């Protein structure tokens, strides 16, 4: 089971890096069959697949339930950095389903335990999720600051995915403050970033935002 979970996680990461959605739904269905047999850190890896899946969902596993159990399990396992990552996932899914109190608590706890020596990818993703929670709460200034943090962390670390995610988030905040020229300028920068990275699916998303 452990080897199957590791393989599923590696394939998911590969698909996410390439921003390719084909096969994701089928892979999640297969991963769900492993869940009843998985325990401890192996189960946490599986729960992370479901909690962090934004495009495909399956009836067998609720993303919100997966995030909730993941946070509890990471606390039990005593891995602070992995707990931080799980809190980010819980914040993200809670914001999507409208559970803003849970999202706010997850963000607050994550910020309390955050350490500057943790991986740039995790810190950038957590900051991005914080920004989305701020946006749902109507805190546009907080959202803009979080997205700026994502951009700075990502640029320093060479985390290309974080750069365009931050640019898209900053374009959103500019639009929400009616600064249309700035939103257009940032979207154009994001399209240039994605063109250089040759990520066509994400480029289309930014092009739609620009439109």
PDB file of C-alpha atoms in Angstrom:
ATOM      1  CA  UNK A   1       0.000   0.000   0.000  1.00  0.00           C
ATOM      2  CA  UNK A   2       2.811   2.394   0.911  1.00  0.00           C
ATOM      3  CA  UNK A   3       4.524   1.932  -2.475  1.00  0.00           C
ATOM      4  CA  UNK A   4       1.218   2.384  -4.333  1.00  0.00           C
ATOM      5  CA  UNK A   5       0.515   5.609  -2.424  1.00  0.00           C
ATOM      6  CA  UNK A   6       4.012   6.947  -3.136  1.00  0.00           C
ATOM      7  CA  UNK A   7       3.571   6.196  -6.842  1.00  0.00           C
ATOM      8  CA  UNK A   8       0.165   7.877  -6.916  1.00  0.00           C
ATOM      9  CA  UNK A   9       1.583  10.945  -5.205  1.00  0.00           C
ATOM     10  CA  UNK A  10       4.530  11.139  -7.591  1.00  0.00           C
ATOM     11  CA  UNK A  11       2.231  10.905 -10.630  1.00  0.00           C
ATOM     12  CA  UNK A  12      -0.014  13.607  -9.188  1.00  0.00           C
ATOM     13  CA  UNK A  13       2.959  15.912  -8.653  1.00  0.00           C
ATOM     14  CA  UNK A  14       4.139  15.282 -12.218  1.00  0.00           C
ATOM     15  CA  UNK A  15       0.687  16.086 -13.604  1.00  0.00           C
ATOM     16  CA  UNK A  16       0.440  19.239 -11.482  1.00  0.00           C
ATOM     17  CA  UNK A  17       3.868  20.485 -12.570  1.00  0.00           C
ATOM     18  CA  UNK A  18       2.855  20.021 -16.197  1.00  0.00           C
ATOM     19  CA  UNK A  19      -0.656  21.417 -15.529  1.00  0.00           C
ATOM     20  CA  UNK A  20      -2.249  18.443 -17.282  1.00  0.00           C
ATOM     21  CA  UNK A  21      -5.658  17.268 -16.107  1.00  0.00           C
ATOM     22  CA  UNK A  22      -6.101  14.146 -18.238  1.00  0.00           C
ATOM     23  CA  UNK A  23      -6.236  10.994 -16.144  1.00  0.00           C
ATOM     24  CA  UNK A  24      -6.466  12.851 -12.815  1.00  0.00           C
ATOM     25  CA  UNK A  25     -10.035  11.737 -12.099  1.00  0.00           C
ATOM     26  CA  UNK A  26      -9.228   8.093 -12.826  1.00  0.00           C
ATOM     27  CA  UNK A  27      -6.123   8.255 -10.642  1.00  0.00           C
ATOM     28  CA  UNK A  28      -8.105   9.675  -7.726  1.00  0.00           C
ATOM     29  CA  UNK A  29     -10.609   6.845  -8.071  1.00  0.00           C
ATOM     30  CA  UNK A  30      -7.749   4.339  -7.820  1.00  0.00           C
ATOM     31  CA  UNK A  31      -6.250   6.168  -4.838  1.00  0.00           C
ATOM     32  CA  UNK A  32      -9.609   6.052  -3.028  1.00  0.00           C
ATOM     33  CA  UNK A  33      -9.486   2.252  -3.128  1.00  0.00           C
ATOM     34  CA  UNK A  34      -6.237   2.357  -1.131  1.00  0.00           C
ATOM     35  CA  UNK A  35      -7.607   4.619   1.610  1.00  0.00           C
ATOM     36  CA  UNK A  36      -9.272   1.926   3.817  1.00  0.00           C
ATOM     37  CA  UNK A  37      -5.969   0.029   4.036  1.00  0.00           C
ATOM     38  CA  UNK A  38      -3.714   3.026   4.693  1.00  0.00           C
ATOM     39  CA  UNK A  39      -2.565   4.043   8.158  1.00  0.00           C
ATOM     40  CA  UNK A  40      -0.300   6.676   9.700  1.00  0.00           C
ATOM     41  CA  UNK A  41       1.991   8.636   7.381  1.00  0.00           C
ATOM     42  CA  UNK A  42       0.835   6.581   4.378  1.00  0.00           C
ATOM     43  CA  UNK A  43      -2.777   7.546   5.032  1.00  0.00           C
ATOM     44  CA  UNK A  44      -1.728  11.187   5.445  1.00  0.00           C
ATOM     45  CA  UNK A  45      -0.110  11.126   1.995  1.00  0.00           C
ATOM     46  CA  UNK A  46      -3.345   9.840   0.473  1.00  0.00           C
ATOM     47  CA  UNK A  47      -5.478  12.382   2.309  1.00  0.00           C
ATOM     48  CA  UNK A  48      -3.151  15.080   1.007  1.00  0.00           C
ATOM     49  CA  UNK A  49      -3.921  14.029  -2.574  1.00  0.00           C
ATOM     50  CA  UNK A  50      -7.639  14.544  -2.006  1.00  0.00           C
ATOM     51  CA  UNK A  51      -7.358  17.688   0.130  1.00  0.00           C
ATOM     52  CA  UNK A  52      -5.117  19.438  -2.401  1.00  0.00           C
ATOM     53  CA  UNK A  53      -7.023  18.486  -5.558  1.00  0.00           C
ATOM     54  CA  UNK A  54      -8.590  21.589  -7.091  1.00  0.00           C
ATOM     55  CA  UNK A  55      -9.751  20.405 -10.500  1.00  0.00           C
ATOM     56  CA  UNK A  56     -11.128  16.873 -10.102  1.00  0.00           C
ATOM     57  CA  UNK A  57     -13.368  15.631  -7.309  1.00  0.00           C
ATOM     58  CA  UNK A  58     -14.849  12.193  -6.693  1.00  0.00           C
ATOM     59  CA  UNK A  59     -17.935  11.069  -4.792  1.00  0.00           C
ATOM     60  CA  UNK A  60     -16.002   8.532  -2.720  1.00  0.00           C
ATOM     61  CA  UNK A  61     -13.960  11.138  -0.804  1.00  0.00           C
ATOM     62  CA  UNK A  62     -15.041  14.612   0.321  1.00  0.00           C
ATOM     63  CA  UNK A  63     -12.243  17.135  -0.087  1.00  0.00           C
ATOM     64  CA  UNK A  64     -13.346  18.955   3.086  1.00  0.00           C
ATOM     65  CA  UNK A  65     -13.423  15.712   5.099  1.00  0.00           C
ATOM     66  CA  UNK A  66     -10.007  14.749   3.744  1.00  0.00           C
ATOM     67  CA  UNK A  67      -8.543  18.108   4.786  1.00  0.00           C
ATOM     68  CA  UNK A  68     -10.077  17.863   8.260  1.00  0.00           C
ATOM     69  CA  UNK A  69      -8.713  14.368   8.860  1.00  0.00           C
ATOM     70  CA  UNK A  70      -5.363  15.317   7.365  1.00  0.00           C
ATOM     71  CA  UNK A  71      -4.890  18.161   9.863  1.00  0.00           C
ATOM     72  CA  UNK A  72      -5.794  15.884  12.777  1.00  0.00           C
ATOM     73  CA  UNK A  73      -3.458  13.138  11.563  1.00  0.00           C
ATOM     74  CA  UNK A  74      -0.532  15.512  10.978  1.00  0.00           C
ATOM     75  CA  UNK A  75      -0.968  16.812  14.543  1.00  0.00           C
ATOM     76  CA  UNK A  76      -0.896  13.231  15.796  1.00  0.00           C
ATOM     77  CA  UNK A  77       2.231  12.424  13.769  1.00  0.00           C
ATOM     78  CA  UNK A  78       4.017  15.496  15.148  1.00  0.00           C
ATOM     79  CA  UNK A  79       5.440  16.873  11.881  1.00  0.00           C
ATOM     80  CA  UNK A  80       5.072  20.673  12.137  1.00  0.00           C
ATOM     81  CA  UNK A  81       5.969  21.457   8.527  1.00  0.00           C
ATOM     82  CA  UNK A  82       3.539  18.867   7.187  1.00  0.00           C
ATOM     83  CA  UNK A  83       0.886  20.162   9.602  1.00  0.00           C
ATOM     84  CA  UNK A  84       1.492  23.644   8.174  1.00  0.00           C
ATOM     85  CA  UNK A  85       0.902  22.291   4.675  1.00  0.00           C
ATOM     86  CA  UNK A  86      -2.275  20.525   5.845  1.00  0.00           C
ATOM     87  CA  UNK A  87      -3.586  23.716   7.457  1.00  0.00           C
ATOM     88  CA  UNK A  88      -3.103  25.498   4.139  1.00  0.00           C
ATOM     89  CA  UNK A  89      -5.161  22.830   2.379  1.00  0.00           C
ATOM     90  CA  UNK A  90      -7.872  23.094   5.039  1.00  0.00           C
ATOM     91  CA  UNK A  91      -7.942  26.885   4.679  1.00  0.00           C
ATOM     92  CA  UNK A  92      -8.288  26.591   0.911  1.00  0.00           C
ATOM     93  CA  UNK A  93     -11.102  24.044   0.862  1.00  0.00           C
ATOM     94  CA  UNK A  94     -12.953  25.737   3.739  1.00  0.00           C
ATOM     95  CA  UNK A  95     -12.915  29.034   1.850  1.00  0.00           C
ATOM     96  CA  UNK A  96     -14.290  27.314  -1.265  1.00  0.00           C
ATOM     97  CA  UNK A  97     -17.235  25.758   0.617  1.00  0.00           C
ATOM     98  CA  UNK A  98     -17.949  28.963   2.541  1.00  0.00           C
ATOM     99  CA  UNK A  99     -16.727  27.790   5.963  1.00  0.00           C
ATOM    100  CA  UNK A 100     -14.838  31.002   6.667  1.00  0.00           C
ATOM    101  CA  UNK A 101     -14.462  30.484  10.459  1.00  0.00           C
ATOM    102  CA  UNK A 102     -12.576  27.225   9.861  1.00  0.00           C
ATOM    103  CA  UNK A 103     -10.518  28.833   7.086  1.00  0.00           C
ATOM    104  CA  UNK A 104      -9.609  31.755   9.353  1.00  0.00           C
ATOM    105  CA  UNK A 105      -8.562  29.469  12.220  1.00  0.00           C
ATOM    106  CA  UNK A 106      -6.445  27.324   9.872  1.00  0.00           C
ATOM    107  CA  UNK A 107      -4.653  30.409   8.537  1.00  0.00           C
ATOM    108  CA  UNK A 108      -4.024  31.759  12.044  1.00  0.00           C
ATOM    109  CA  UNK A 109      -2.586  28.457  13.275  1.00  0.00           C
ATOM    110  CA  UNK A 110      -0.411  28.098  10.194  1.00  0.00           C
ATOM    111  CA  UNK A 111       1.026  31.566  10.650  1.00  0.00           C
ATOM    112  CA  UNK A 112       1.799  30.837  14.297  1.00  0.00           C
ATOM    113  CA  UNK A 113       3.893  27.760  13.500  1.00  0.00           C
ATOM    114  CA  UNK A 114       5.491  28.961  10.239  1.00  0.00           C
ATOM    115  CA  UNK A 115       9.287  28.970  10.080  1.00  0.00           C
ATOM    116  CA  UNK A 116      11.442  30.819   7.522  1.00  0.00           C
ATOM    117  CA  UNK A 117      13.640  27.764   6.853  1.00  0.00           C
ATOM    118  CA  UNK A 118      10.736  25.668   5.554  1.00  0.00           C
ATOM    119  CA  UNK A 119      10.581  25.016   1.806  1.00  0.00           C
ATOM    120  CA  UNK A 120       9.735  27.970  -0.405  1.00  0.00           C
ATOM    121  CA  UNK A 121       7.090  25.938  -2.208  1.00  0.00           C
ATOM    122  CA  UNK A 122       5.180  25.267   1.023  1.00  0.00           C
ATOM    123  CA  UNK A 123       5.477  28.853   2.247  1.00  0.00           C
ATOM    124  CA  UNK A 124       4.424  30.264  -1.130  1.00  0.00           C
ATOM    125  CA  UNK A 125       1.434  27.929  -1.365  1.00  0.00           C
ATOM    126  CA  UNK A 126       0.366  28.744   2.195  1.00  0.00           C
ATOM    127  CA  UNK A 127       0.622  32.478   1.497  1.00  0.00           C
ATOM    128  CA  UNK A 128      -1.452  32.000  -1.664  1.00  0.00           C
ATOM    129  CA  UNK A 129      -4.136  30.161   0.321  1.00  0.00           C
ATOM    130  CA  UNK A 130      -4.066  32.944   2.936  1.00  0.00           C
ATOM    131  CA  UNK A 131      -4.642  35.447   0.145  1.00  0.00           C
ATOM    132  CA  UNK A 132      -7.675  33.556  -1.109  1.00  0.00           C
ATOM    133  CA  UNK A 133      -9.140  33.438   2.409  1.00  0.00           C
ATOM    134  CA  UNK A 134      -8.597  37.194   2.745  1.00  0.00           C
ATOM    135  CA  UNK A 135     -10.389  37.721  -0.560  1.00  0.00           C
ATOM    136  CA  UNK A 136     -13.391  35.681   0.600  1.00  0.00           C
ATOM    137  CA  UNK A 137     -13.475  37.755   3.812  1.00  0.00           C
ATOM    138  CA  UNK A 138     -13.459  40.980   1.803  1.00  0.00           C
ATOM    139  CA  UNK A 139      -9.966  41.933   3.012  1.00  0.00           C
ATOM    140  CA  UNK A 140      -8.565  43.035  -0.336  1.00  0.00           C
ATOM    141  CA  UNK A 141      -5.497  44.723   1.180  1.00  0.00           C
ATOM    142  CA  UNK A 142      -4.672  41.521   3.066  1.00  0.00           C
ATOM    143  CA  UNK A 143      -5.124  39.523  -0.122  1.00  0.00           C
ATOM    144  CA  UNK A 144      -2.806  41.832  -2.057  1.00  0.00           C
ATOM    145  CA  UNK A 145      -0.125  41.591   0.648  1.00  0.00           C
ATOM    146  CA  UNK A 146      -0.350  37.789   0.709  1.00  0.00           C
ATOM    147  CA  UNK A 147      -0.014  37.592  -3.082  1.00  0.00           C
ATOM    148  CA  UNK A 148       2.978  39.944  -2.948  1.00  0.00           C
ATOM    149  CA  UNK A 149       4.523  37.595  -0.364  1.00  0.00           C
ATOM    150  CA  UNK A 150       3.930  34.662  -2.738  1.00  0.00           C
ATOM    151  CA  UNK A 151       5.656  36.557  -5.540  1.00  0.00           C
ATOM    152  CA  UNK A 152       8.695  37.510  -3.446  1.00  0.00           C
ATOM    153  CA  UNK A 153       9.148  34.017  -1.970  1.00  0.00           C
ATOM    154  CA  UNK A 154       8.784  32.417  -5.396  1.00  0.00           C
ATOM    155  CA  UNK A 155      11.176  34.773  -7.171  1.00  0.00           C
ATOM    156  CA  UNK A 156      13.863  34.260  -4.525  1.00  0.00           C
ATOM    157  CA  UNK A 157      13.490  30.478  -4.671  1.00  0.00           C
ATOM    158  CA  UNK A 158      13.016  30.106  -8.427  1.00  0.00           C
ATOM    159  CA  UNK A 159       9.572  28.587  -7.848  1.00  0.00           C
ATOM    160  CA  UNK A 160       8.077  29.332 -11.275  1.00  0.00           C
ATOM    161  CA  UNK A 161       4.562  28.084 -10.523  1.00  0.00           C
ATOM    162  CA  UNK A 162       4.376  30.444  -7.553  1.00  0.00           C
ATOM    163  CA  UNK A 163       5.342  33.412  -9.738  1.00  0.00           C
ATOM    164  CA  UNK A 164       2.429  33.124 -12.142  1.00  0.00           C
ATOM    165  CA  UNK A 165       0.003  32.169  -9.345  1.00  0.00           C
ATOM    166  CA  UNK A 166       1.015  35.349  -7.500  1.00  0.00           C
ATOM    167  CA  UNK A 167       0.682  37.440 -10.645  1.00  0.00           C
ATOM    168  CA  UNK A 168      -2.827  36.103 -11.252  1.00  0.00           C
ATOM    169  CA  UNK A 169      -3.748  36.797  -7.623  1.00  0.00           C
ATOM    170  CA  UNK A 170      -2.383  40.338  -7.805  1.00  0.00           C
ATOM    171  CA  UNK A 171      -4.339  40.950 -11.012  1.00  0.00           C
ATOM    172  CA  UNK A 172      -7.499  39.832  -9.191  1.00  0.00           C
ATOM    173  CA  UNK A 173      -6.900  42.241  -6.319  1.00  0.00           C
ATOM    174  CA  UNK A 174      -6.228  45.092  -8.734  1.00  0.00           C
ATOM    175  CA  UNK A 175      -9.506  44.369 -10.483  1.00  0.00           C
ATOM    176  CA  UNK A 176     -11.367  44.241  -7.158  1.00  0.00           C
ATOM    177  CA  UNK A 177     -10.094  47.755  -6.391  1.00  0.00           C
ATOM    178  CA  UNK A 178     -11.160  48.918  -9.890  1.00  0.00           C
ATOM    179  CA  UNK A 179      -7.553  49.473 -10.962  1.00  0.00           C
ATOM    180  CA  UNK A 180      -8.158  47.996 -14.401  1.00  0.00           C
ATOM    181  CA  UNK A 181      -4.936  49.282 -16.060  1.00  0.00           C
ATOM    182  CA  UNK A 182      -2.831  47.612 -13.336  1.00  0.00           C
ATOM    183  CA  UNK A 183      -4.841  44.390 -13.619  1.00  0.00           C
ATOM    184  CA  UNK A 184      -4.220  44.319 -17.372  1.00  0.00           C
ATOM    185  CA  UNK A 185      -0.510  45.008 -16.892  1.00  0.00           C
ATOM    186  CA  UNK A 186      -0.104  42.208 -14.320  1.00  0.00           C
ATOM    187  CA  UNK A 187      -2.050  39.727 -16.447  1.00  0.00           C
ATOM    188  CA  UNK A 188       0.203  40.558 -19.380  1.00  0.00           C
ATOM    189  CA  UNK A 189       3.253  39.878 -17.180  1.00  0.00           C
ATOM    190  CA  UNK A 190       1.741  36.545 -16.131  1.00  0.00           C
ATOM    191  CA  UNK A 191       1.140  35.569 -19.753  1.00  0.00           C
ATOM    192  CA  UNK A 192       4.777  36.357 -20.530  1.00  0.00           C
ATOM    193  CA  UNK A 193       5.865  34.226 -17.573  1.00  0.00           C
ATOM    194  CA  UNK A 194       3.770  31.279 -18.729  1.00  0.00           C
ATOM    195  CA  UNK A 195       4.862  31.664 -22.333  1.00  0.00           C
ATOM    196  CA  UNK A 196       8.476  31.359 -21.210  1.00  0.00           C
ATOM    197  CA  UNK A 197       7.596  28.282 -19.134  1.00  0.00           C
ATOM    198  CA  UNK A 198       5.543  26.752 -21.987  1.00  0.00           C
ATOM    199  CA  UNK A 199       2.542  26.011 -19.762  1.00  0.00           C
ATOM    200  CA  UNK A 200      -0.339  26.356 -22.223  1.00  0.00           C
ATOM    201  CA  UNK A 201      -3.247  25.379 -19.942  1.00  0.00           C
ATOM    202  CA  UNK A 202      -2.360  27.976 -17.320  1.00  0.00           C
ATOM    203  CA  UNK A 203      -1.643  30.506 -20.070  1.00  0.00           C
ATOM    204  CA  UNK A 204      -5.231  30.049 -21.249  1.00  0.00           C
ATOM    205  CA  UNK A 205      -6.492  30.681 -17.699  1.00  0.00           C
ATOM    206  CA  UNK A 206      -4.585  33.958 -17.494  1.00  0.00           C
ATOM    207  CA  UNK A 207      -5.717  34.906 -20.998  1.00  0.00           C
ATOM    208  CA  UNK A 208      -9.325  34.426 -19.880  1.00  0.00           C
ATOM    209  CA  UNK A 209      -8.666  36.650 -16.849  1.00  0.00           C
ATOM    210  CA  UNK A 210      -7.173  39.279 -19.135  1.00  0.00           C
ATOM    211  CA  UNK A 211     -10.248  39.078 -21.337  1.00  0.00           C
TER     212      UNK A 211
END
